[in-house]
Amino acid sequence: MQVDGDWVDWFPPTHPDRPDAPNMDMSITVGWNAAVKAGVTREEMDAWALRSHRNAIAAIDEGRFKEEIVPIDTPHGLFSVDEHPRRDTSMEKLAALKPLHPEIEGFSITAGNACGANDGAAALTIASDRLGLPALATIRSWASVGVDPAITGLAPVEAIPKALGRAGLSVADVNLFEINEAFAAMCVATIKLLDLHPKRSTSAAAAARWGIPSRRPEPGCSSPWCTNCAAAAAGSASRRCARAAGWARRR
């Protein structure tokens, strides 16, 4: 970010710099290294990104987020629909984008298969049981894991089984998995390594199409997830958000 015209880090380093784990470059630590570990190809990343945008556009057109968005008057007009999802994207357009690190052989993370950086805000009301209001969801369990800074993107692979174990569930018991989608590589890698079915993985709420607002409030992650569980009539769901399931371990 810029302060008085000078560029400064917007949050402090999380670990000592290493060639395979540079600070402040999640395209490597979350995206690329996860892709390499799981054998994820550029085509698979782009296909996942395209699927994400199409799911998002369909959800918008079906009005699935109208109850979650409070319209806001801005100098540019009324804001009531998320702007990030692209209606005109295609595999051809995604394939034409240049990698973010062309100096790294085979590097295939691009602006198209990574999330954007957007503004965002969310609010959450916590109510008492005595009000008799129906609950949107019940948290059965949660898990937090520490992983090497180079493989931050693979934290869900460790956290999901841990959380399921605490709840007495298996992967087969879960109808919907919401995996942080900062990079398409992260989702595809997790699906491969945990042998998840793509149709049960990540709903209409993830980041490659919405963009990740810096320091996004936790309710912003939770609300669409609850909505999609209800829409899918899911008996059980597992959610992995960056803050909930494993930052890089300091070394």
Coordinates of N, CA and C in Angstrom, one line a residue:
M1 N 0.8 -1.2 0.0 CA 0.0 0.0 0.0 C 0.9 1.2 0.0
Q2 N 0.3 2.4 -0.4 CA 1.1 3.6 -0.4 C 0.7 4.5 0.8
V3 N 1.7 5.1 1.5 CA 1.5 6.0 2.6 C 2.4 7.2 2.2
D4 N 1.7 8.4 2.1 CA 2.4 9.6 1.7 C 3.3 9.4 0.5
G5 N 2.8 8.6 -0.5 CA 3.5 8.4 -1.7 C 4.6 7.3 -1.7
D6 N 4.8 6.7 -0.5 CA 5.8 5.7 -0.4 C 5.1 4.3 -0.3
W7 N 5.7 3.3 -0.9 CA 5.1 1.9 -0.8 C 5.6 1.3 0.5
V8 N 4.7 0.8 1.3 CA 5.1 0.1 2.5 C 4.3 -1.2 2.6
D9 N 4.8 -2.2 3.4 CA 4.1 -3.5 3.6 C 2.9 -3.2 4.4
W10 N 1.7 -3.8 4.0 CA 0.5 -3.6 4.7 C 0.3 -4.5 5.9
F11 N 1.1 -5.5 6.1 CA 1.2 -6.2 7.3 C 2.6 -6.8 7.4
P12 N 3.1 -7.1 8.7 CA 4.5 -7.5 8.9 C 4.8 -8.9 8.3
P13 N 6.1 -9.2 8.0 CA 6.4 -10.5 7.5 C 6.0 -11.6 8.5
T14 N 5.6 -12.7 7.9 CA 5.1 -13.9 8.7 C 6.2 -14.9 9.1
H15 N 7.3 -14.8 8.3 CA 8.4 -15.8 8.5 C 9.6 -15.3 7.8
P16 N 10.8 -15.9 8.2 CA 12.0 -15.5 7.5 C 11.9 -15.9 6.0
D17 N 12.4 -15.0 5.2 CA 12.4 -15.2 3.7 C 13.2 -16.5 3.3
R18 N 12.6 -17.2 2.4 CA 13.3 -18.3 1.7 C 13.0 -18.3 0.3
P19 N 13.9 -18.9 -0.6 CA 13.6 -18.9 -2.0 C 12.2 -19.6 -2.3
D20 N 11.9 -20.6 -1.6 CA 10.7 -21.3 -1.9 C 9.5 -20.8 -1.1
A21 N 9.8 -19.8 -0.2 CA 8.7 -19.2 0.6 C 9.0 -17.8 0.9
P22 N 8.9 -17.0 -0.2 CA 9.1 -15.5 0.0 C 8.0 -14.9 0.7
N23 N 8.3 -13.9 1.6 CA 7.2 -13.2 2.3 C 6.4 -12.4 1.3
M24 N 5.1 -12.3 1.6 CA 4.2 -11.4 0.8 C 4.0 -11.8 -0.6
D25 N 4.3 -13.1 -1.0 CA 4.0 -13.6 -2.3 C 3.3 -14.9 -2.3
M26 N 2.0 -14.8 -2.1 CA 1.2 -16.0 -2.0 C 1.0 -16.7 -3.3
S27 N 1.3 -16.0 -4.4 CA 1.2 -16.7 -5.7 C 2.2 -17.9 -5.7
I28 N 3.3 -17.8 -4.9 CA 4.2 -18.9 -4.8 C 3.9 -19.9 -3.6
T29 N 3.7 -19.3 -2.4 CA 3.5 -20.1 -1.2 C 2.1 -20.8 -1.2
V30 N 1.1 -20.1 -1.7 CA -0.2 -20.7 -1.6 C -0.6 -21.3 -3.0
G31 N -0.2 -20.7 -4.1 CA -0.6 -21.2 -5.4 C 0.3 -22.1 -6.0
W32 N 1.5 -21.7 -6.4 CA 2.4 -22.5 -7.2 C 2.9 -23.7 -6.5
N33 N 3.4 -23.5 -5.2 CA 3.9 -24.7 -4.5 C 2.9 -25.8 -4.3
A34 N 1.6 -25.4 -4.1 CA 0.5 -26.4 -4.0 C 0.3 -27.1 -5.3
A35 N 0.4 -26.3 -6.4 CA 0.2 -27.0 -7.7 C 1.3 -28.0 -8.0
V36 N 2.5 -27.6 -7.7 CA 3.7 -28.5 -7.9 C 3.5 -29.8 -7.1
K37 N 3.2 -29.6 -5.8 CA 3.1 -30.8 -4.9 C 2.0 -31.8 -5.3
A38 N 0.9 -31.2 -5.9 CA -0.3 -32.1 -6.3 C -0.3 -32.4 -7.7
G39 N 0.6 -31.9 -8.5 CA 0.6 -32.1 -10.0 C -0.5 -31.4 -10.7
V40 N -0.8 -30.2 -10.3 CA -2.0 -29.5 -10.9 C -1.4 -28.7 -12.1
T41 N -2.1 -28.9 -13.3 CA -1.7 -28.3 -14.5 C -2.3 -26.9 -14.7
R42 N -1.7 -26.1 -15.6 CA -2.3 -24.8 -15.9 C -3.7 -25.0 -16.5
E43 N -4.0 -26.0 -17.3 CA -5.3 -26.2 -17.8 C -6.3 -26.5 -16.7
E44 N -5.9 -27.2 -15.7 CA -6.8 -27.5 -14.6 C -7.1 -26.3 -13.8
M45 N -6.1 -25.4 -13.6 CA -6.3 -24.2 -12.8 C -7.3 -23.3 -13.6
D46 N -7.1 -23.1 -14.9 CA -7.9 -22.2 -15.7 C -9.3 -22.8 -15.8
A47 N -9.5 -24.1 -15.9 CA -10.8 -24.7 -15.9 C -11.6 -24.5 -14.6
W48 N -10.9 -24.6 -13.5 CA -11.5 -24.3 -12.2 C -11.9 -22.8 -12.1
A49 N -11.0 -21.9 -12.5 CA -11.4 -20.5 -12.5 C -12.6 -20.2 -13.3
L50 N -12.7 -20.8 -14.5 CA -13.8 -20.6 -15.4 C -15.1 -21.1 -14.7
R51 N -15.0 -22.3 -14.2 CA -16.2 -22.9 -13.4 C -16.6 -21.9 -12.3
S52 N -15.6 -21.3 -11.6 CA -16.0 -20.4 -10.5 C -16.7 -19.2 -11.0
H53 N -16.2 -18.6 -12.1 CA -16.9 -17.4 -12.6 C -18.3 -17.8 -13.1
R54 N -18.5 -18.9 -13.7 CA -19.8 -19.3 -14.2 C -20.7 -19.6 -13.1
N55 N -20.2 -20.2 -12.0 CA -21.1 -20.5 -10.9 C -21.5 -19.1 -10.2
A56 N -20.6 -18.2 -10.1 CA -20.9 -16.9 -9.5 C -22.0 -16.2 -10.3
I57 N -21.8 -16.1 -11.6 CA -22.7 -15.4 -12.5 C -24.1 -16.1 -12.4
A58 N -24.2 -17.4 -12.4 CA -25.4 -18.1 -12.2 C -26.1 -17.7 -10.9
A59 N -25.3 -17.7 -9.8 CA -25.9 -17.4 -8.5 C -26.4 -15.9 -8.5
I60 N -25.7 -15.0 -9.1 CA -26.2 -13.6 -9.2 C -27.5 -13.5 -10.0
D61 N -27.5 -14.2 -11.1 CA -28.7 -14.1 -12.0 C -29.9 -14.8 -11.3
E62 N -29.7 -15.8 -10.5 CA -30.8 -16.5 -9.8 C -31.2 -15.7 -8.5
G63 N -30.5 -14.6 -8.2 CA -30.8 -13.8 -7.0 C -30.5 -14.5 -5.7
R64 N -29.5 -15.3 -5.7 CA -29.2 -16.1 -4.5 C -28.5 -15.3 -3.4
F65 N -28.1 -14.1 -3.7 CA -27.4 -13.2 -2.7 C -28.1 -12.0 -2.4
K66 N -29.3 -11.8 -2.9 CA -30.1 -10.6 -2.7 C -30.3 -10.4 -1.2
E67 N -30.6 -11.4 -0.5 CA -30.9 -11.3 1.0 C -29.6 -11.0 1.8
E68 N -28.4 -11.2 1.2 CA -27.2 -11.0 1.9 C -26.5 -9.6 1.6
I69 N -27.0 -9.0 0.6 CA -26.3 -7.7 0.2 C -27.2 -6.5 0.5
V70 N -26.7 -5.6 1.3 CA -27.4 -4.3 1.5 C -27.0 -3.3 0.5
P71 N -27.8 -2.8 -0.4 CA -27.4 -1.9 -1.4 C -26.8 -0.6 -0.7
I72 N -25.8 -0.1 -1.3 CA -25.1 1.1 -0.8 C -25.0 2.2 -1.9
D73 N -25.4 3.4 -1.5 CA -25.3 4.5 -2.5 C -23.8 5.0 -2.5
T74 N -23.3 5.1 -3.6 CA -21.9 5.6 -3.8 C -21.9 6.8 -4.8
P75 N -20.8 7.5 -4.9 CA -20.7 8.6 -5.9 C -20.8 8.1 -7.3
H76 N -20.6 6.8 -7.5 CA -20.7 6.2 -8.8 C -22.1 5.5 -9.1
G77 N -23.0 5.6 -8.1 CA -24.3 5.0 -8.3 C -24.6 4.0 -7.2
L78 N -25.7 3.3 -7.3 CA -26.1 2.3 -6.3 C -25.3 1.0 -6.5
F79 N -24.6 0.6 -5.4 CA -23.9 -0.7 -5.5 C -24.8 -1.8 -4.8
S80 N -25.1 -2.8 -5.6 CA -26.0 -3.9 -5.1 C -25.6 -5.2 -5.7
V81 N -24.7 -5.3 -6.6 CA -24.3 -6.5 -7.2 C -22.7 -6.6 -7.2
D82 N -22.2 -7.8 -6.8 CA -20.8 -7.9 -6.9 C -20.2 -7.7 -8.3
E83 N -19.1 -7.0 -8.4 CA -18.6 -6.6 -9.6 C -17.5 -7.5 -10.2
H84 N -16.9 -8.4 -9.3 CA -15.7 -9.1 -9.8 C -16.0 -10.2 -10.8
P85 N -17.0 -11.0 -10.6 CA -17.3 -12.1 -11.6 C -17.4 -11.7 -13.0
R86 N -16.7 -12.4 -13.9 CA -16.6 -12.0 -15.3 C -17.6 -12.8 -16.2
R87 N -18.5 -12.2 -16.8 CA -19.4 -12.9 -17.7 C -18.7 -13.3 -19.0
D88 N -17.7 -12.6 -19.4 CA -17.1 -12.8 -20.8 C -15.9 -13.6 -20.7
T89 N -15.5 -14.2 -19.6 CA -14.3 -15.0 -19.6 C -14.5 -16.3 -20.3
S90 N -13.4 -16.9 -20.7 CA -13.4 -18.2 -21.4 C -12.0 -18.9 -21.2
M91 N -12.0 -20.2 -21.6 CA -10.7 -20.9 -21.5 C -9.7 -20.2 -22.4
E92 N -10.1 -19.8 -23.6 CA -9.2 -19.1 -24.5 C -8.6 -17.8 -23.9
K93 N -9.4 -17.0 -23.3 CA -9.0 -15.8 -22.6 C -8.1 -16.1 -21.5
L94 N -8.4 -17.1 -20.7 CA -7.6 -17.4 -19.5 C -6.2 -18.0 -19.9
A95 N -6.2 -18.8 -21.0 CA -5.0 -19.3 -21.5 C -4.0 -18.3 -22.0
A96 N -4.6 -17.2 -22.5 CA -3.8 -16.1 -23.1 C -3.1 -15.2 -22.0
L97 N -3.4 -15.4 -20.8 CA -2.8 -14.5 -19.7 C -1.4 -15.0 -19.4
K98 N -0.5 -14.0 -19.1 CA 0.9 -14.4 -18.8 C 1.0 -14.8 -17.4
P99 N 1.9 -15.7 -17.1 CA 2.2 -16.1 -15.7 C 2.7 -14.9 -14.9
L100 N 2.5 -15.0 -13.6 CA 2.9 -13.9 -12.7 C 4.4 -13.9 -12.5
H101 N 5.0 -15.1 -12.6 CA 6.5 -15.2 -12.4 C 7.1 -15.9 -13.6
P102 N 7.3 -15.2 -14.8 CA 7.8 -15.9 -15.9 C 9.2 -16.4 -15.8
E103 N 9.9 -15.9 -14.8 CA 11.3 -16.3 -14.5 C 11.4 -17.7 -13.9
I104 N 10.3 -18.2 -13.4 CA 10.2 -19.5 -12.8 C 9.7 -20.5 -13.8
E105 N 10.5 -21.5 -14.1 CA 10.2 -22.4 -15.2 C 8.8 -23.1 -14.9
G106 N 7.9 -23.1 -15.9 CA 6.7 -23.8 -15.7 C 5.6 -23.1 -14.9
F107 N 6.0 -21.9 -14.3 CA 5.0 -21.2 -13.5 C 3.7 -20.9 -14.2
S108 N 2.6 -21.2 -13.6 CA 1.3 -21.1 -14.3 C 0.2 -20.4 -13.5
I109 N 0.6 -19.7 -12.5 CA -0.3 -18.9 -11.7 C -0.5 -17.6 -12.5
T110 N -1.7 -17.2 -12.8 CA -2.0 -16.0 -13.6 C -3.0 -15.1 -12.9
A111 N -3.2 -13.9 -13.4 CA -4.3 -13.1 -12.8 C -5.7 -13.8 -13.0
G112 N -5.8 -14.7 -14.0 CA -7.0 -15.3 -14.3 C -7.4 -16.5 -13.4
N113 N -6.4 -17.2 -12.9 CA -6.7 -18.3 -12.0 C -6.3 -18.0 -10.6
A114 N -6.2 -16.7 -10.3 CA -6.0 -16.2 -8.9 C -7.2 -15.2 -8.6
C115 N -7.3 -14.9 -7.3 CA -8.4 -14.0 -6.9 C -7.9 -12.5 -7.2
G116 N -8.9 -11.6 -7.3 CA -8.6 -10.2 -7.3 C -8.5 -9.6 -5.9
A117 N -8.2 -8.3 -5.8 CA -8.2 -7.6 -4.5 C -9.3 -6.6 -4.5
N118 N -10.3 -6.8 -3.8 CA -11.5 -6.0 -3.8 C -11.8 -5.4 -2.4
D119 N -12.6 -4.3 -2.4 CA -13.1 -3.8 -1.1 C -14.3 -4.7 -0.7
G120 N -14.4 -4.9 0.7 CA -15.5 -5.7 1.1 C -15.8 -5.4 2.6
A121 N -17.1 -5.6 3.0 CA -17.5 -5.4 4.4 C -18.6 -6.4 4.7
A122 N -18.7 -6.8 5.9 CA -19.7 -7.7 6.4 C -20.1 -7.4 7.8
A123 N -21.3 -7.8 8.2 CA -21.7 -7.7 9.5 C -22.4 -9.0 10.0
L124 N -22.3 -9.2 11.3 CA -22.9 -10.5 11.8 C -23.6 -10.1 13.1
T125 N -24.8 -10.6 13.3 CA -25.5 -10.4 14.6 C -25.6 -11.7 15.3
I126 N -25.1 -11.7 16.6 CA -25.2 -12.9 17.4 C -26.4 -12.8 18.3
A127 N -27.3 -13.8 18.2 CA -28.6 -13.7 19.0 C -28.6 -14.8 20.0
S128 N -29.4 -14.6 21.0 CA -29.6 -15.5 22.1 C -30.6 -16.6 21.7
D129 N -30.4 -17.8 22.3 CA -31.4 -18.9 22.1 C -32.8 -18.6 22.5
R130 N -32.8 -17.7 23.6 CA -34.1 -17.4 24.2 C -35.1 -16.6 23.2
L131 N -34.5 -16.1 22.1 CA -35.3 -15.4 21.1 C -36.1 -16.4 20.2
G132 N -35.7 -17.6 20.3 CA -36.4 -18.6 19.5 C -36.2 -18.5 18.0
L133 N -35.1 -17.9 17.6 CA -34.9 -17.8 16.1 C -34.2 -19.1 15.6
P134 N -34.6 -19.4 14.3 CA -33.9 -20.6 13.8 C -32.5 -20.4 13.5
A135 N -31.7 -21.4 13.8 CA -30.2 -21.3 13.5 C -29.9 -21.5 12.0
L136 N -29.0 -20.7 11.5 CA -28.6 -21.0 10.1 C -27.7 -22.2 10.0
A137 N -26.9 -22.4 11.0 CA -25.9 -23.5 10.9 C -25.5 -23.8 12.3
T138 N -25.0 -25.0 12.5 CA -24.4 -25.5 13.7 C -22.9 -25.8 13.5
I139 N -22.0 -25.3 14.3 CA -20.6 -25.6 14.1 C -20.3 -26.9 14.9
R140 N -20.1 -28.0 14.1 CA -19.8 -29.3 14.8 C -18.4 -29.4 15.3
S141 N -17.5 -28.8 14.6 CA -16.1 -28.8 15.1 C -15.3 -27.9 14.3
W142 N -14.0 -27.6 14.7 CA -13.1 -26.8 13.8 C -11.7 -27.3 14.1
A143 N -10.8 -27.0 13.3 CA -9.4 -27.4 13.5 C -8.5 -26.3 12.9
S144 N -7.3 -26.1 13.6 CA -6.3 -25.2 13.1 C -5.0 -26.0 13.0
V145 N -4.3 -25.8 11.9 CA -3.0 -26.5 11.8 C -1.9 -25.5 11.4
G146 N -0.7 -25.9 11.7 CA 0.5 -25.1 11.2 C 1.2 -25.9 10.2
V147 N 1.5 -25.2 9.1 CA 2.3 -25.9 8.0 C 3.5 -25.1 7.6
D148 N 4.4 -25.7 6.9 CA 5.6 -25.0 6.5 C 5.2 -23.8 5.6
P149 N 5.9 -22.6 5.8 CA 5.5 -21.4 5.0 C 5.4 -21.7 3.5
A150 N 6.2 -22.6 3.0 CA 6.3 -22.9 1.5 C 5.0 -23.6 1.0
I151 N 4.2 -24.2 1.9 CA 3.1 -24.9 1.5 C 1.8 -24.5 2.2
T152 N 1.7 -23.2 2.4 CA 0.5 -22.6 3.1 C -0.8 -23.0 2.4
G153 N -0.7 -23.2 1.0 CA -1.9 -23.5 0.3 C -2.4 -24.9 0.5
L154 N -1.6 -25.8 1.2 CA -2.0 -27.1 1.4 C -2.5 -27.3 2.9
A155 N -2.7 -26.2 3.6 CA -3.2 -26.3 4.9 C -4.6 -27.1 5.0
P156 N -5.5 -26.9 4.0 CA -6.8 -27.6 4.1 C -6.6 -29.1 4.1
V157 N -5.5 -29.6 3.5 CA -5.3 -31.0 3.4 C -5.1 -31.6 4.8
E158 N -4.5 -30.8 5.7 CA -4.3 -31.2 7.0 C -5.4 -30.9 7.9
A159 N -6.1 -29.7 7.7 CA -7.1 -29.3 8.6 C -8.4 -30.0 8.4
I160 N -8.8 -30.3 7.2 CA -10.1 -30.9 7.0 C -10.3 -32.2 7.7
P161 N -9.3 -33.2 7.5 CA -9.4 -34.5 8.2 C -9.4 -34.3 9.7
K162 N -8.7 -33.3 10.2 CA -8.6 -33.1 11.6 C -10.0 -32.6 12.2
A163 N -10.6 -31.7 11.5 CA -11.9 -31.2 11.9 C -13.0 -32.3 11.8
L164 N -12.9 -33.0 10.7 CA -13.9 -34.1 10.5 C -13.7 -35.2 11.6
G165 N -12.5 -35.5 12.0 CA -12.3 -36.5 13.0 C -12.8 -36.0 14.3
R166 N -12.7 -34.8 14.7 CA -13.2 -34.2 15.9 C -14.8 -34.3 15.9
A167 N -15.4 -34.2 14.8 CA -16.8 -34.3 14.7 C -17.4 -35.7 14.5
G168 N -16.4 -36.7 14.4 CA -16.9 -38.0 14.2 C -17.4 -38.3 12.8
L169 N -16.9 -37.5 11.8 CA -17.3 -37.6 10.5 C -16.2 -38.1 9.5
S170 N -16.5 -38.5 8.4 CA -15.6 -38.8 7.3 C -15.9 -38.0 6.1
V171 N -15.0 -38.0 5.1 CA -15.2 -37.2 3.9 C -16.5 -37.6 3.3
A172 N -16.8 -38.9 3.3 CA -18.1 -39.4 2.7 C -19.3 -38.8 3.3
D173 N -19.2 -38.4 4.6 CA -20.4 -37.9 5.3 C -20.7 -36.4 4.9
V174 N -19.9 -35.8 4.2 CA -20.0 -34.3 3.9 C -20.5 -34.1 2.5
N175 N -21.6 -33.2 2.4 CA -22.2 -32.9 1.2 C -21.6 -31.8 0.4
L176 N -20.9 -30.9 1.2 CA -20.4 -29.7 0.6 C -19.1 -29.2 1.3
F177 N -18.1 -29.0 0.5 CA -16.8 -28.5 1.0 C -16.6 -27.1 0.5
E178 N -16.3 -26.1 1.4 CA -16.0 -24.8 0.9 C -14.5 -24.6 1.2
I179 N -13.7 -24.5 0.1 CA -12.3 -24.4 0.3 C -11.9 -23.0 -0.2
N180 N -11.0 -22.3 0.6 CA -10.5 -21.0 0.3 C -10.0 -21.0 -1.1
E181 N -10.5 -20.1 -2.0 CA -10.1 -20.1 -3.4 C -9.3 -18.9 -3.8
A182 N -8.3 -18.6 -2.9 CA -7.4 -17.5 -3.3 C -6.7 -17.8 -4.6
F183 N -6.4 -19.0 -4.8 CA -5.8 -19.5 -6.1 C -6.5 -20.8 -6.5
A184 N -6.9 -20.9 -7.8 CA -7.5 -22.1 -8.2 C -6.7 -23.3 -7.9
A185 N -5.3 -23.2 -8.0 CA -4.4 -24.3 -7.7 C -4.7 -24.9 -6.3
M186 N -5.0 -24.0 -5.4 CA -5.2 -24.5 -4.0 C -6.4 -25.4 -3.9
C187 N -7.5 -25.0 -4.6 CA -8.7 -25.9 -4.6 C -8.4 -27.2 -5.3
V188 N -7.9 -27.1 -6.5 CA -7.6 -28.3 -7.2 C -6.7 -29.3 -6.5
A189 N -5.7 -28.7 -5.9 CA -4.7 -29.5 -5.1 C -5.4 -30.2 -4.0
T190 N -6.2 -29.5 -3.2 CA -6.9 -30.1 -2.1 C -7.8 -31.2 -2.5
I191 N -8.6 -31.0 -3.6 CA -9.5 -32.0 -4.1 C -8.7 -33.2 -4.5
K192 N -7.6 -33.1 -5.2 CA -6.8 -34.2 -5.6 C -6.3 -35.0 -4.4
L193 N -5.6 -34.3 -3.5 CA -5.0 -34.9 -2.4 C -5.9 -35.6 -1.4
L194 N -7.1 -35.0 -1.2 CA -8.1 -35.6 -0.3 C -9.2 -36.5 -1.1
D195 N -9.0 -36.6 -2.4 CA -9.9 -37.4 -3.2 C -11.3 -36.9 -3.0
L196 N -11.6 -35.6 -3.2 CA -12.9 -35.1 -3.0 C -13.6 -35.0 -4.4
H197 N -14.9 -35.0 -4.5 CA -15.6 -34.9 -5.7 C -15.7 -33.4 -6.0
P198 N -15.3 -33.0 -7.2 CA -15.4 -31.5 -7.5 C -16.7 -30.9 -7.4
K199 N -17.8 -31.7 -7.6 CA -19.2 -31.1 -7.5 C -19.6 -30.9 -6.1
R200 N -18.8 -31.5 -5.2 CA -19.1 -31.3 -3.7 C -18.1 -30.3 -3.1
S201 N -17.3 -29.7 -4.0 CA -16.2 -28.8 -3.5 C -16.4 -27.4 -3.9
T202 N -16.5 -26.5 -3.0 CA -16.6 -25.1 -3.2 C -17.9 -24.7 -3.9
S203 N -18.6 -23.8 -3.3 CA -19.9 -23.4 -3.7 C -19.9 -22.1 -4.4
A204 N -20.9 -21.3 -4.3 CA -21.0 -20.0 -5.1 C -20.4 -18.9 -4.3
A205 N -19.5 -19.2 -3.3 CA -19.0 -18.1 -2.4 C -17.5 -17.9 -2.4
A206 N -16.8 -18.5 -3.3 CA -15.3 -18.5 -3.2 C -14.7 -17.3 -3.9
A207 N -13.3 -17.2 -3.7 CA -12.7 -16.0 -3.9 C -12.2 -15.7 -5.4
A208 N -12.0 -16.8 -6.2 CA -11.4 -16.5 -7.5 C -12.4 -15.7 -8.3
R209 N -13.7 -15.8 -8.0 CA -14.6 -14.9 -8.8 C -15.1 -13.7 -8.0
W210 N -15.1 -13.8 -6.7 CA -15.5 -12.6 -5.9 C -14.3 -11.7 -5.6
G211 N -13.1 -12.2 -5.5 CA -12.0 -11.4 -5.1 C -12.0 -11.5 -3.6
I212 N -10.8 -11.3 -3.0 CA -10.6 -11.4 -1.6 C -10.4 -9.9 -1.1
P213 N -11.4 -9.4 -0.3 CA -11.1 -8.1 0.3 C -10.0 -8.2 1.4
S214 N -9.1 -7.3 1.4 CA -8.0 -7.3 2.4 C -8.6 -7.3 3.8
R215 N -8.2 -8.2 4.7 CA -8.6 -8.4 6.0 C -10.1 -8.6 6.1
R216 N -10.6 -9.4 5.2 CA -12.1 -9.6 5.0 C -12.7 -10.1 6.4
P217 N -13.7 -9.5 6.8 CA -14.4 -10.0 8.1 C -14.9 -11.4 7.9
E218 N -14.8 -12.2 9.0 CA -15.2 -13.6 9.0 C -16.6 -13.8 8.6
P219 N -17.6 -12.9 8.9 CA -19.0 -13.1 8.5 C -19.1 -13.1 7.0
G220 N -18.2 -12.3 6.3 CA -18.2 -12.3 4.8 C -17.9 -13.7 4.2
C221 N -17.1 -14.5 4.9 CA -16.9 -15.8 4.5 C -18.0 -16.7 4.8
S222 N -18.7 -16.5 6.0 CA -19.6 -17.5 6.5 C -21.0 -17.4 5.9
S223 N -21.5 -16.2 5.6 CA -22.8 -16.0 5.1 C -23.2 -16.7 3.8
P224 N -22.4 -16.6 2.8 CA -22.7 -17.3 1.5 C -22.6 -18.8 1.8
W225 N -21.7 -19.2 2.6 CA -21.5 -20.7 2.9 C -22.8 -21.2 3.5
C226 N -23.4 -20.5 4.5 CA -24.6 -21.0 5.1 C -25.8 -21.0 4.1
T227 N -25.8 -20.0 3.2 CA -26.8 -19.9 2.2 C -26.8 -21.1 1.3
N228 N -25.6 -21.5 0.9 CA -25.4 -22.6 -0.1 C -25.7 -23.9 0.6
C229 N -25.4 -24.0 1.9 CA -25.8 -25.3 2.6 C -27.3 -25.4 2.5
A230 N -28.0 -24.3 2.8 CA -29.5 -24.4 2.8 C -30.0 -24.7 1.4
A231 N -29.4 -24.1 0.4 CA -29.9 -24.3 -1.0 C -29.6 -25.7 -1.5
A232 N -28.5 -26.3 -1.0 CA -28.2 -27.7 -1.4 C -28.9 -28.7 -0.5
A233 N -29.5 -28.2 0.6 CA -30.1 -29.1 1.6 C -29.0 -30.1 2.1
A234 N -27.8 -29.5 2.4 CA -26.7 -30.3 2.8 C -26.9 -30.7 4.3
G235 N -26.7 -32.0 4.5 CA -26.7 -32.5 5.9 C -25.5 -32.1 6.7
S236 N -24.4 -32.1 6.1 CA -23.1 -31.7 6.8 C -22.3 -30.9 5.8
A237 N -21.5 -30.0 6.3 CA -20.6 -29.2 5.4 C -19.3 -29.0 6.1
S238 N -18.3 -28.8 5.4 CA -17.0 -28.5 5.9 C -16.5 -27.2 5.3
R239 N -16.0 -26.3 6.1 CA -15.6 -25.0 5.5 C -14.1 -24.8 6.0
R240 N -13.3 -24.3 5.1 CA -11.9 -24.0 5.4 C -11.7 -22.6 4.9
C241 N -11.5 -21.7 5.9 CA -11.2 -20.3 5.6 C -9.8 -20.1 6.1
A242 N -9.0 -19.2 5.4 CA -7.6 -19.1 5.8 C -7.3 -18.9 7.2
R243 N -8.1 -18.1 7.9 CA -7.9 -17.9 9.3 C -8.3 -19.0 10.2
A244 N -9.1 -19.9 9.7 CA -9.7 -21.0 10.5 C -8.9 -22.3 10.4
A245 N -8.0 -22.4 9.4 CA -7.4 -23.7 9.2 C -5.9 -23.7 8.8
G246 N -5.1 -22.8 9.4 CA -3.7 -23.0 9.3 C -2.9 -22.0 8.6
W247 N -2.3 -21.1 9.3 CA -1.3 -20.2 8.7 C 0.0 -20.9 8.6
A248 N 0.9 -20.2 7.9 CA 2.3 -20.8 7.8 C 2.9 -20.8 9.2
R249 N 3.7 -21.9 9.4 CA 4.4 -22.0 10.7 C 5.7 -21.2 10.6
R250 N 6.0 -20.4 11.6 CA 7.2 -19.6 11.7 C 8.4 -20.5 11.8
R251 N 9.5 -20.1 11.1 CA 10.7 -20.9 11.3 C 11.9 -20.0 11.4

